[in-house]
Coordinates of C-alpha atoms in Angstrom, one line a residue:
M1 CA -16.9 -57.4 24.8
L2 CA -13.3 -57.0 23.7
N3 CA -12.3 -54.9 20.7
A4 CA -8.9 -54.4 19.1
W5 CA -7.5 -52.1 16.4
H6 CA -4.3 -52.1 14.4
L7 CA -3.4 -51.3 10.9
P8 CA 0.2 -51.5 9.4
V9 CA 0.4 -47.7 8.9
A10 CA 0.9 -44.6 11.1
P11 CA -0.3 -43.9 13.7
F12 CA -0.1 -47.7 14.6
V13 CA 3.4 -48.2 13.0
K14 CA 6.2 -45.6 13.3
Q15 CA 9.9 -45.9 12.5
H16 CA 12.2 -44.4 15.1
Q17 CA 15.9 -44.8 14.2
Q18 CA 16.5 -48.6 13.9
Q19 CA 13.3 -49.6 15.5
L20 CA 9.7 -50.1 14.3
I21 CA 7.3 -49.0 17.0
I22 CA 4.2 -51.2 16.9
T23 CA 1.0 -50.0 18.6
L24 CA -2.2 -51.9 19.4
W25 CA -5.4 -50.3 20.7
L26 CA -7.7 -52.4 23.0
S27 CA -11.0 -51.7 24.7
G28 CA -13.5 -53.8 26.7
T29 CA -14.6 -54.9 30.1
S30 CA -12.1 -57.8 30.5
L31 CA -8.7 -56.5 29.2
P32 CA -5.8 -58.9 29.2
P33 CA -3.1 -58.2 31.8
R34 CA -0.4 -59.2 29.3
V35 CA 0.1 -58.7 25.6
T36 CA 3.0 -60.0 23.5
L37 CA 4.0 -59.2 20.0
R38 CA 4.8 -62.3 17.9
V39 CA 7.5 -61.4 15.4
E40 CA 10.0 -63.3 13.3
I41 CA 13.8 -63.0 13.2
D42 CA 15.1 -64.9 10.1
N43 CA 12.0 -67.1 10.2
E44 CA 12.3 -67.9 13.9
E45 CA 9.2 -67.0 16.0
M46 CA 10.0 -64.6 18.8
A47 CA 7.8 -63.1 21.6
V48 CA 8.3 -59.4 22.5
A49 CA 6.6 -58.1 25.6
M50 CA 4.2 -55.1 24.9
H51 CA 3.9 -52.3 27.4
R52 CA 0.7 -50.6 28.3
G53 CA 0.7 -46.9 28.0
R54 CA 0.0 -44.8 31.0
Q55 CA -2.8 -42.8 29.3
T56 CA -5.9 -44.1 27.6
L57 CA -7.7 -42.7 24.6
E58 CA -11.3 -41.7 24.5
N59 CA -13.9 -44.2 25.7
G60 CA -11.4 -46.2 27.6
V61 CA -9.2 -47.4 24.7
T62 CA -5.8 -48.6 26.1
V63 CA -2.6 -48.3 24.1
W64 CA 0.0 -51.1 24.0
R65 CA 3.4 -50.7 22.4
A66 CA 6.5 -52.8 21.5
A67 CA 9.4 -52.4 19.1
I68 CA 10.8 -54.5 16.3
D69 CA 14.6 -54.3 15.8
L70 CA 15.3 -53.3 12.2
T71 CA 19.0 -54.1 12.4
C72 CA 18.4 -57.9 12.0
G73 CA 15.9 -60.1 10.3
Q74 CA 14.3 -60.0 6.8
P75 CA 12.7 -56.8 5.3
R76 CA 9.2 -58.3 5.4
R77 CA 8.3 -57.9 9.0
R78 CA 5.4 -60.3 9.9
Y79 CA 3.7 -60.0 13.3
S80 CA 0.6 -60.6 15.3
F81 CA -0.6 -60.0 18.8
K82 CA -1.0 -62.6 21.6
L83 CA -3.4 -61.5 24.3
L84 CA -2.9 -63.3 27.6
W85 CA -5.1 -63.9 30.7
E86 CA -4.4 -66.2 33.6
D87 CA -6.4 -69.1 32.1
R88 CA -6.6 -68.3 28.3
Q89 CA -5.2 -66.6 25.3
L90 CA -6.4 -64.9 22.1
W91 CA -4.6 -63.9 19.0
F92 CA -5.3 -60.8 16.9
T93 CA -4.5 -60.7 13.2
P94 CA -5.7 -58.8 10.1
Q95 CA -8.8 -61.0 10.1
G96 CA -9.7 -60.4 13.8
F97 CA -9.5 -62.6 16.8
S98 CA -8.5 -66.3 16.8
R99 CA -8.2 -68.9 19.6
F100 CA -5.2 -70.5 18.0
P101 CA -1.9 -69.1 16.6
P102 CA -2.2 -67.7 13.1
A103 CA -0.4 -69.2 10.1
K104 CA 2.7 -67.4 8.9
L105 CA 1.0 -65.8 6.0
E106 CA -2.1 -64.7 7.9
Q107 CA -0.4 -62.0 10.0
F108 CA 0.2 -58.3 9.6
A109 CA 3.1 -57.6 7.3
I110 CA 5.1 -54.5 6.5
D111 CA 8.2 -54.1 4.4
A112 CA 10.9 -52.2 6.2
P113 CA 12.9 -51.4 4.2
D114 CA 10.6 -51.5 1.1
S115 CA 12.5 -52.2 -2.1
G116 CA 9.5 -52.2 -4.4
P117 CA 8.7 -49.4 -6.8
A118 CA 7.7 -46.5 -4.6
W119 CA 6.0 -44.6 -7.4
V120 CA 3.2 -47.1 -8.1
A121 CA 0.8 -46.3 -5.2
D122 CA 0.5 -42.7 -6.5
Q123 CA -0.7 -43.7 -10.0
V124 CA -4.0 -44.0 -11.9
F125 CA -3.3 -46.5 -14.7
Y126 CA -5.1 -46.6 -18.0
Q127 CA -5.1 -49.8 -20.1
I128 CA -5.1 -49.4 -23.9
F129 CA -5.7 -52.0 -26.6
P130 CA -3.7 -50.1 -29.2
D131 CA -5.8 -50.9 -32.3
R132 CA -9.0 -49.7 -30.7
F133 CA -8.1 -46.5 -28.9
A134 CA -7.2 -43.7 -31.4
R135 CA -6.2 -43.6 -35.0
S136 CA -3.7 -40.9 -36.1
Q137 CA -3.5 -39.1 -39.4
P138 CA -1.7 -39.1 -41.7
R139 CA -0.7 -42.7 -41.9
S140 CA 2.1 -44.6 -43.6
A141 CA 1.4 -47.3 -46.2
D142 CA 2.7 -50.0 -43.8
Q143 CA 0.0 -49.2 -41.3
D144 CA -2.9 -50.3 -43.6
N145 CA -1.1 -53.2 -45.3
V146 CA -3.5 -56.2 -46.0
Y147 CA -1.8 -59.6 -45.5
F148 CA -2.9 -63.2 -45.1
H149 CA -3.4 -64.1 -41.5
H150 CA -2.5 -67.8 -41.3
A151 CA -4.0 -68.6 -37.9
A152 CA -7.4 -67.3 -39.1
G153 CA -7.1 -68.7 -42.6
Q154 CA -8.0 -65.5 -44.3
P155 CA -6.6 -62.0 -45.1
I156 CA -7.0 -59.4 -42.3
V157 CA -10.0 -57.1 -42.4
L158 CA -9.6 -53.3 -42.3
C159 CA -12.6 -51.4 -40.8
D160 CA -13.6 -47.8 -40.6
W161 CA -13.6 -46.5 -37.0
D162 CA -17.4 -46.3 -36.6
E163 CA -18.1 -49.7 -38.2
P164 CA -19.8 -52.1 -35.8
L165 CA -17.6 -54.8 -34.4
S166 CA -18.8 -58.4 -35.4
G167 CA -17.9 -61.7 -33.9
E168 CA -16.3 -62.9 -37.1
A169 CA -12.6 -62.7 -37.7
G170 CA -12.1 -61.2 -34.3
G171 CA -8.3 -61.5 -34.2
S172 CA -8.0 -60.5 -37.8
T173 CA -10.1 -57.3 -37.7
F174 CA -8.2 -54.0 -37.6
Y175 CA -9.6 -50.5 -37.0
G176 CA -6.3 -48.7 -37.3
G177 CA -5.6 -47.5 -33.8
D178 CA -1.9 -46.7 -33.3
L179 CA 0.7 -45.3 -31.0
D180 CA 0.7 -41.8 -32.5
G181 CA -3.0 -41.8 -31.9
I182 CA -2.3 -42.5 -28.2
S183 CA 0.2 -39.6 -28.2
E184 CA -2.5 -37.3 -29.6
K185 CA -4.9 -38.2 -26.9
L186 CA -2.5 -37.7 -23.9
P187 CA -4.1 -34.3 -23.1
Y188 CA -7.5 -36.1 -22.8
L189 CA -5.9 -38.7 -20.5
K190 CA -4.2 -36.1 -18.4
K191 CA -7.4 -34.3 -17.9
L192 CA -9.1 -37.5 -16.8
G193 CA -6.4 -37.9 -14.1
V194 CA -4.5 -40.7 -15.7
T195 CA -0.8 -40.8 -14.7
A196 CA 0.4 -44.1 -16.1
L197 CA -0.3 -46.2 -19.2
Y198 CA -0.4 -50.0 -19.7
L199 CA -0.4 -51.0 -23.3
N200 CA -1.5 -54.4 -24.6
P201 CA 1.3 -55.9 -26.8
V202 CA 2.9 -53.6 -29.4
F203 CA 5.5 -55.8 -30.9
V204 CA 5.4 -57.3 -34.4
A205 CA 2.6 -59.9 -34.6
P206 CA 0.0 -60.9 -37.2
S207 CA -3.1 -60.6 -35.1
V208 CA -4.9 -57.5 -33.8
H209 CA -4.2 -58.5 -30.2
K210 CA -0.5 -59.2 -30.8
Y211 CA -0.2 -62.0 -28.2
D212 CA 1.3 -64.1 -31.0
T213 CA 4.7 -62.4 -31.1
E214 CA 6.7 -62.4 -34.3
D215 CA 9.5 -60.2 -33.2
Y216 CA 10.2 -59.0 -29.7
R217 CA 12.7 -56.4 -30.6
H218 CA 10.5 -54.2 -32.9
V219 CA 7.1 -52.5 -32.7
D220 CA 4.5 -53.6 -35.3
P221 CA 4.4 -51.3 -38.4
Q222 CA 0.6 -51.1 -38.1
F223 CA 1.1 -49.3 -34.8
G224 CA 3.7 -46.9 -36.3
G225 CA 6.9 -49.0 -35.7
D226 CA 9.7 -48.3 -33.3
E227 CA 9.7 -44.6 -34.0
A228 CA 6.1 -44.2 -32.9
L229 CA 6.8 -45.9 -29.6
L230 CA 9.8 -43.7 -29.0
R231 CA 7.6 -40.6 -29.7
L232 CA 5.0 -41.9 -27.3
R233 CA 7.7 -42.5 -24.6
H234 CA 9.0 -39.0 -25.0
N235 CA 5.5 -37.5 -24.9
T236 CA 4.6 -39.4 -21.8
Q237 CA 7.8 -38.3 -20.1
K238 CA 7.0 -34.7 -20.9
M239 CA 3.6 -35.1 -19.2
N240 CA 5.2 -37.0 -16.3
M241 CA 3.3 -40.2 -17.2
R242 CA 4.6 -43.7 -16.6
L243 CA 4.5 -46.4 -19.3
I244 CA 4.6 -50.2 -19.0
L245 CA 4.5 -52.8 -21.8
D246 CA 2.9 -56.2 -22.1
G247 CA 5.5 -59.0 -22.0
V248 CA 4.3 -62.2 -23.7
F249 CA 7.1 -64.6 -22.6
N250 CA 5.2 -67.8 -22.1
H251 CA 4.8 -68.5 -25.9
T252 CA 5.5 -66.9 -29.3
G253 CA 3.4 -66.8 -32.4
D254 CA 4.0 -69.7 -34.9
S255 CA 5.2 -67.1 -37.4
H256 CA 8.1 -66.0 -35.3
A257 CA 11.4 -66.8 -37.1
W258 CA 12.5 -68.9 -34.2
F259 CA 9.6 -71.3 -35.0
D260 CA 8.5 -70.4 -38.6
R261 CA 5.6 -72.8 -39.1
H262 CA 4.8 -71.2 -42.5
N263 CA 8.3 -71.4 -44.0
R264 CA 8.7 -67.6 -44.3
A265 CA 12.3 -67.7 -43.2
T266 CA 15.0 -70.4 -42.8
G267 CA 16.1 -72.5 -39.9
G268 CA 13.0 -72.3 -37.8
A269 CA 12.3 -74.9 -35.1
C270 CA 9.0 -76.1 -36.4
H271 CA 10.2 -78.2 -39.4
N272 CA 13.9 -78.4 -38.6
P273 CA 15.1 -80.7 -35.8
D274 CA 18.6 -79.3 -36.3
S275 CA 17.4 -75.7 -35.8
R276 CA 19.5 -73.6 -33.4
W277 CA 16.1 -72.6 -31.8
R278 CA 14.8 -76.2 -31.5
S279 CA 15.5 -76.3 -27.8
W280 CA 13.6 -73.1 -27.3
Y281 CA 10.4 -75.0 -27.8
S282 CA 9.0 -78.3 -26.5
F283 CA 8.1 -81.1 -28.8
D284 CA 6.3 -84.4 -28.1
E285 CA 7.4 -87.8 -29.2
N286 CA 5.7 -87.3 -32.5
G287 CA 7.6 -84.1 -33.2
H288 CA 4.6 -81.8 -32.6
A289 CA 5.2 -78.6 -30.7
R290 CA 3.5 -78.2 -27.4
D291 CA 1.3 -75.1 -27.5
W292 CA -0.5 -72.9 -25.1
L293 CA -4.0 -74.2 -24.2
G294 CA -4.6 -75.9 -27.5
Y295 CA -3.8 -72.9 -29.7
A296 CA -1.5 -74.3 -32.4
S297 CA -0.5 -70.8 -33.4
L298 CA 1.0 -70.2 -29.9
P299 CA 3.8 -72.6 -29.4
K300 CA 5.1 -72.6 -25.8
L301 CA 8.7 -71.5 -25.0
D302 CA 10.8 -74.0 -23.1
Y303 CA 12.9 -72.4 -20.4
Q304 CA 15.0 -75.6 -20.0
S305 CA 17.1 -74.0 -22.7
S306 CA 19.9 -71.9 -21.2
T307 CA 20.2 -69.9 -24.5
L308 CA 16.5 -69.1 -24.4
V309 CA 16.9 -67.9 -20.8
E310 CA 19.8 -65.7 -21.9
E311 CA 17.8 -64.3 -24.8
M312 CA 14.6 -63.6 -22.9
Y313 CA 15.8 -62.2 -19.5
Q314 CA 19.2 -63.2 -18.2
G315 CA 21.6 -61.7 -20.8
E316 CA 22.7 -58.1 -20.6
E317 CA 21.0 -57.5 -24.0
S318 CA 18.0 -59.7 -23.3
I319 CA 14.5 -58.7 -24.4
V320 CA 13.3 -58.0 -20.8
R321 CA 16.3 -55.6 -20.2
H322 CA 16.3 -54.1 -23.7
W323 CA 13.0 -52.1 -23.4
L324 CA 13.9 -50.9 -19.9
K325 CA 17.1 -49.2 -21.2
A326 CA 17.6 -46.0 -23.1
P327 CA 16.2 -44.8 -25.4
W328 CA 13.0 -46.6 -24.4
N329 CA 13.3 -46.4 -20.6
M330 CA 10.0 -48.2 -20.0
D331 CA 8.7 -48.3 -16.4
G332 CA 8.0 -52.0 -16.2
W333 CA 6.3 -55.0 -17.6
R334 CA 2.9 -56.6 -17.3
L335 CA 3.7 -60.4 -17.6
D336 CA 1.1 -62.3 -19.6
V337 CA 0.0 -65.7 -18.3
V338 CA 3.2 -65.7 -16.3
H339 CA 2.1 -68.5 -13.9
M340 CA 2.1 -70.9 -16.9
L341 CA 5.7 -70.1 -18.0
G342 CA 8.3 -72.8 -17.4
E343 CA 10.1 -75.8 -18.7
D344 CA 9.3 -78.9 -20.8
G345 CA 6.0 -77.6 -22.2
G346 CA 4.5 -76.7 -18.8
A347 CA 5.2 -74.7 -15.7
R348 CA 8.0 -76.6 -14.2
N349 CA 10.4 -74.4 -12.3
N350 CA 8.0 -71.5 -12.9
L351 CA 8.8 -69.5 -9.8
R352 CA 12.5 -69.6 -10.5
H353 CA 12.1 -68.1 -14.0
V354 CA 9.5 -65.5 -13.0
T355 CA 11.9 -64.5 -10.2
G356 CA 14.7 -64.4 -12.8
I357 CA 12.6 -62.1 -15.1
T358 CA 11.9 -59.7 -12.2
Q359 CA 15.5 -59.7 -11.0
A360 CA 16.8 -59.0 -14.5
A361 CA 14.4 -56.1 -14.8
K362 CA 15.4 -54.7 -11.4
A363 CA 19.1 -55.0 -12.2
T364 CA 18.4 -52.8 -15.3
Q365 CA 15.8 -50.5 -13.8
P366 CA 15.6 -50.7 -10.0
Q367 CA 12.2 -49.0 -9.9
A368 CA 10.7 -51.2 -12.7
Y369 CA 7.1 -52.3 -11.9
M370 CA 6.6 -56.0 -12.6
V371 CA 2.9 -57.1 -12.7
G372 CA 1.8 -60.7 -13.2
E373 CA -1.4 -61.7 -14.9
H374 CA -3.1 -64.2 -12.6
F375 CA -6.9 -64.9 -12.7
G376 CA -6.4 -67.2 -9.8
D377 CA -4.6 -66.8 -6.5
A378 CA -1.4 -64.8 -7.1
R379 CA -0.1 -64.9 -3.5
Q380 CA 2.6 -67.5 -3.9
W381 CA 4.4 -65.4 -6.4
L382 CA 3.9 -62.2 -4.4
Q383 CA 4.9 -63.8 -1.1
A384 CA 8.1 -65.0 -2.8
D385 CA 8.7 -61.5 -4.2
A386 CA 8.8 -63.0 -7.7
E387 CA 6.6 -60.0 -8.8
D388 CA 5.8 -56.6 -7.4
A389 CA 2.1 -57.0 -7.9
A390 CA -0.6 -58.9 -9.8
M391 CA -3.6 -58.0 -11.8
N392 CA -6.0 -58.2 -8.8
Y393 CA -8.8 -60.3 -10.3
R394 CA -9.0 -62.6 -7.2
G395 CA -8.6 -59.9 -4.6
F396 CA -10.7 -57.1 -6.2
T397 CA -12.4 -57.7 -9.5
L398 CA -14.1 -61.0 -8.7
P399 CA -15.6 -60.0 -5.3
V400 CA -16.8 -56.7 -6.7
W401 CA -18.5 -58.6 -9.6
A402 CA -20.1 -61.0 -7.1
F403 CA -21.4 -58.3 -4.8
L404 CA -22.7 -55.8 -7.4
A405 CA -23.5 -58.0 -10.4
N406 CA -24.1 -61.4 -8.8
S407 CA -21.8 -63.0 -11.3
D408 CA -18.4 -64.7 -11.4
M409 CA -15.9 -64.6 -14.3
S410 CA -17.6 -67.6 -16.0
R411 CA -20.8 -65.6 -15.9
D412 CA -22.2 -68.2 -13.5
P413 CA -24.6 -66.8 -10.8
Q414 CA -22.9 -65.8 -7.5
N415 CA -25.3 -64.2 -5.0
M416 CA -23.1 -62.7 -2.3
D417 CA -23.9 -60.5 0.7
A418 CA -21.7 -57.7 2.0
Q419 CA -20.3 -59.8 4.9
T420 CA -19.1 -62.6 2.6
C421 CA -17.7 -60.1 0.1
A422 CA -15.7 -58.3 2.9
A423 CA -14.4 -61.6 4.3
W424 CA -13.2 -62.6 0.8
M425 CA -11.4 -59.3 0.2
D426 CA -9.9 -59.2 3.7
N427 CA -8.8 -62.8 3.5
Y428 CA -6.9 -62.2 0.2
R429 CA -5.2 -59.0 1.5
A430 CA -4.1 -60.7 4.7
G431 CA -1.5 -62.7 2.8
L432 CA 0.3 -59.6 1.5
S433 CA 2.4 -57.0 3.0
H434 CA 0.9 -53.5 3.3
Q435 CA 3.2 -52.2 0.5
Q436 CA 2.2 -55.0 -1.8
Q437 CA -1.5 -54.3 -1.2
L438 CA -0.9 -50.7 -2.3
R439 CA 0.8 -51.9 -5.5
M440 CA -1.9 -54.4 -6.6
F441 CA -3.3 -53.7 -10.0
N442 CA -7.1 -53.2 -9.5
Q443 CA -9.5 -53.2 -12.5
L444 CA -13.2 -53.6 -13.0
D445 CA -12.6 -55.4 -16.3
S446 CA -10.0 -55.8 -19.0
H447 CA -9.5 -57.0 -22.6
D448 CA -9.9 -60.6 -21.3
T449 CA -13.3 -60.1 -19.6
P450 CA -16.7 -58.6 -20.5
R451 CA -17.1 -55.0 -19.7
F452 CA -18.4 -54.6 -16.2
K453 CA -21.2 -52.4 -17.5
T454 CA -22.4 -55.4 -19.6
V455 CA -21.9 -57.8 -16.7
L456 CA -24.2 -55.7 -14.6
G457 CA -27.1 -56.1 -17.0
K458 CA -30.3 -54.9 -15.4
D459 CA -28.3 -53.6 -12.4
V460 CA -26.4 -51.1 -14.5
A461 CA -27.4 -48.3 -12.0
R462 CA -24.7 -49.9 -9.7
L463 CA -21.9 -49.0 -12.1
P464 CA -21.0 -45.8 -10.2
L465 CA -20.6 -47.8 -7.0
A466 CA -17.9 -49.9 -8.6
V467 CA -16.1 -46.8 -9.9
V468 CA -15.9 -45.3 -6.4
W469 CA -14.8 -48.7 -5.0
L470 CA -12.1 -48.9 -7.6
F471 CA -10.5 -45.6 -6.6
C472 CA -10.9 -46.2 -2.8
W473 CA -9.8 -49.8 -2.2
P474 CA -6.1 -50.5 -1.5
G475 CA -4.2 -50.8 -4.7
T476 CA -3.5 -48.8 -7.8
P477 CA -6.6 -48.3 -10.0
C478 CA -6.6 -49.0 -13.7
I479 CA -9.2 -47.8 -16.1
Y480 CA -9.8 -50.1 -19.1
Y481 CA -10.0 -47.7 -22.1
G482 CA -13.6 -46.5 -22.8
D483 CA -15.0 -47.6 -19.4
E484 CA -15.0 -44.0 -18.3
V485 CA -17.4 -43.0 -21.2
G486 CA -19.7 -46.0 -20.8
L487 CA -18.3 -48.4 -23.4
D488 CA -20.0 -51.8 -23.1
G489 CA -19.3 -55.2 -24.6
A490 CA -19.5 -58.9 -23.9
N491 CA -16.5 -61.3 -24.1
D492 CA -13.7 -61.0 -26.7
P493 CA -14.0 -59.5 -29.3
F494 CA -16.9 -57.3 -28.1
C495 CA -15.0 -56.0 -25.0
R496 CA -12.5 -54.5 -27.5
K497 CA -14.7 -52.0 -29.4
P498 CA -13.2 -48.8 -30.8
F499 CA -13.2 -45.9 -28.5
P500 CA -16.3 -43.7 -29.2
W501 CA -14.7 -40.3 -29.6
D502 CA -17.9 -38.7 -30.7
K503 CA -19.1 -37.0 -27.5
K504 CA -22.7 -37.7 -28.4
R505 CA -21.9 -41.4 -27.8
Q506 CA -20.3 -40.8 -24.4
D507 CA -21.7 -41.0 -20.9
A508 CA -20.8 -37.5 -19.7
H509 CA -21.9 -38.1 -16.1
L510 CA -19.8 -41.3 -15.8
L511 CA -16.8 -39.5 -17.3
A512 CA -17.2 -36.7 -14.7
L513 CA -17.3 -39.3 -11.9
Y514 CA -14.1 -40.9 -13.1
S515 CA -12.5 -37.5 -13.2
R516 CA -13.7 -36.5 -9.8
M517 CA -12.5 -39.8 -8.3
S518 CA -9.0 -39.4 -9.9
A519 CA -8.7 -36.0 -8.4
L520 CA -9.9 -37.1 -5.0
R521 CA -7.4 -39.9 -4.9
A522 CA -4.6 -37.5 -6.0
R523 CA -5.4 -35.1 -3.1
N524 CA -5.8 -37.7 -0.4
Q525 CA -2.9 -39.7 1.0
A526 CA -5.1 -42.0 2.9
L527 CA -6.5 -43.3 -0.4
R528 CA -3.1 -43.9 -1.8
Y529 CA -1.1 -45.1 1.3
G530 CA -3.6 -45.9 4.0
G531 CA -4.5 -49.1 5.8
C532 CA -8.0 -50.4 5.3
Q533 CA -10.5 -51.6 7.8
V534 CA -14.0 -52.8 7.0
I535 CA -16.3 -51.0 9.5
Y536 CA -19.7 -52.5 8.6
A537 CA -20.7 -55.3 6.2
Q538 CA -24.3 -56.6 6.4
E539 CA -26.6 -57.6 3.6
N540 CA -26.5 -54.8 1.0
V541 CA -24.2 -52.4 2.6
L542 CA -20.4 -52.4 2.9
V543 CA -18.5 -49.6 4.7
F544 CA -14.8 -49.4 5.0
A545 CA -12.2 -46.8 6.3
R546 CA -8.8 -45.9 5.0
V547 CA -6.4 -44.6 7.6
Y548 CA -3.1 -42.8 7.2
R549 CA -1.6 -40.8 10.1
Q550 CA -4.3 -38.3 11.0
Q551 CA -6.3 -38.7 7.8
R552 CA -9.5 -40.7 7.6
V553 CA -11.6 -41.6 4.7
L554 CA -15.0 -43.4 5.1
V555 CA -16.5 -45.2 2.0
A556 CA -20.1 -46.6 2.0
I557 CA -21.3 -48.9 -0.8
N558 CA -25.1 -49.5 -0.8
R559 CA -26.4 -51.7 -3.6
S560 CA -30.1 -51.6 -2.6
E561 CA -32.7 -49.4 -1.0
A562 CA -32.2 -46.2 1.0
C563 CA -31.3 -47.1 4.6
E564 CA -29.7 -46.0 7.9
V565 CA -26.6 -47.8 9.2
V566 CA -25.5 -47.5 12.8
L567 CA -21.7 -47.9 13.0
E568 CA -20.1 -49.4 16.1
D569 CA -18.1 -47.0 18.1
S570 CA -14.5 -47.1 16.7
P571 CA -11.5 -44.9 17.6
L572 CA -10.6 -45.1 13.9
L573 CA -13.6 -42.9 13.2
R574 CA -13.0 -40.3 15.9
A575 CA -12.3 -37.3 13.9
K576 CA -13.6 -33.8 13.5
N577 CA -15.1 -32.2 10.5
W578 CA -16.2 -35.1 8.4
R579 CA -16.9 -33.8 4.9
L580 CA -18.8 -35.5 2.1
K581 CA -16.5 -35.7 -0.9
E582 CA -18.5 -37.8 -3.2
G583 CA -22.1 -39.1 -3.5
T584 CA -25.0 -38.4 -1.2
G585 CA -26.0 -39.2 2.3
T586 CA -25.2 -38.0 5.8
L587 CA -22.8 -39.0 8.6
Q588 CA -23.8 -37.8 12.1
D589 CA -23.1 -39.3 15.5
G590 CA -22.1 -42.6 14.1
V591 CA -25.2 -43.0 11.9
L592 CA -25.0 -43.2 8.1
T593 CA -28.0 -42.2 6.1
L594 CA -27.5 -43.7 2.7
S595 CA -29.4 -43.1 -0.5
A596 CA -30.6 -46.0 -2.6
I597 CA -28.0 -47.6 -4.9
S598 CA -25.3 -45.2 -3.9
A599 CA -21.6 -44.8 -3.1
S600 CA -20.5 -42.1 -0.7
V601 CA -17.1 -40.9 0.4
W602 CA -16.4 -38.8 3.5
S603 CA -13.0 -37.5 4.7
A604 CA -11.6 -36.0 7.9
S605 CA -8.3 -35.2 9.4

């Protein structure tokens, strides 16, 4: 039996001057006499001999080391291990042993140096749908102005905060949440442990969701206008909170002056072939604008136009750069449906333009956080460094839904055991560098999905398991507003209910769990920076460890009946003074005793 251990963090990876010292641990009855480290220098495969240490660890674990030269090659250092006997070979990668060489993107990867935003891994994000979070008082007349919403074919509807949400006029129903309301609730968020905010679109737009932009350079008066955003920015800075905005750069609304379907201005592209903005949109042979996924009110922008590129991201005063500069000084962008952005009504040359957006942002604010929205596989954008991170639906949300709620995003059944779930999550992470994994944007749900509480249905007792998982898996956790107090809701618009500020309508136990997990993550470097290793995954139980230097955290997720789990002997778990930090259960002599439907967290150093 042969076992190997390596994670792309200390104690397995250490930088010494201009070298990266890589360590592999091996144990077993038939150890290889030779081990080589497969590395790349400017995309060329190289073999570096590893040297076996003179001393062994406990239980016969041997230590092998080699060095990567940091004075040459690209910052993303990809590597794997080749184990050699006289008559055979094995390869060791993040997904275990293989009898054939791994693909380039299936190896360990660490960024040295790392040019990404270093602050992200320390954050707990909170996503706010501005109209539904908090309503300030007093209010200006502009904030409650009733107007005709062309896309809905009716005037907007104003509701009192506690009125039930209906399925009618979803995009036209306003509850009056605004940016000053968010400012007033910052102490609540700080107490919860939130350190960063992500706001759904705040720019001028006719709908409640604001994804139909009418003016990229001004905040909607219903949210309090530019002055309210500036107040919120100053208030978040005083409380040492980060703030990122939602960038809807794939399409505009049809009421934008550039397009002007409703003839509210002059010179718009919709009805004027000679418009100076005509090339900013794509039209078919019949003169009809190409739109986003059949929504006529959302005409797609066409990045074939050099003047559009200048306006959106490339120019010194472009929209992307504008909000990252003083006085706004935003900390980054979440990029809406960014995989669909491109030329000629589609996604042609998409990667070039997404990269251009990110590069423009970094030129203005080097530590800007650029997060792409991808429900599918985001790795081609991440591997090309077109983005810092992605909303981690594919690598976190979907497998958690499958394991705990037996559902996929289409609400189709997906019955998944722990072994399959762990393989899915590990496979997705394997394509990313360690630093990218730490910056991934993890959520249980969002404004585009049902609330996870609702997805769980009869298995709602499993909700606390998902909360613990959210704060312990690699990546930065994001709480969708109201999740922490038990807000429920099916698909849009019901996942966008007003926040229940009456404490009688809040789940106090769930709120306390969120607060405890935020605090635990803030105190523990392993949860913020550590490598991740699945220790056990069978049927209903998934156990994983986070490792950073001498710190260890063990997390056990049990979705079913009380049980005992015998863990295989692992040097990753050899630590003294294991202490239960969250949940119930015991850990003694490699045996976990787990309560029914439970999540437990132990730490040691």
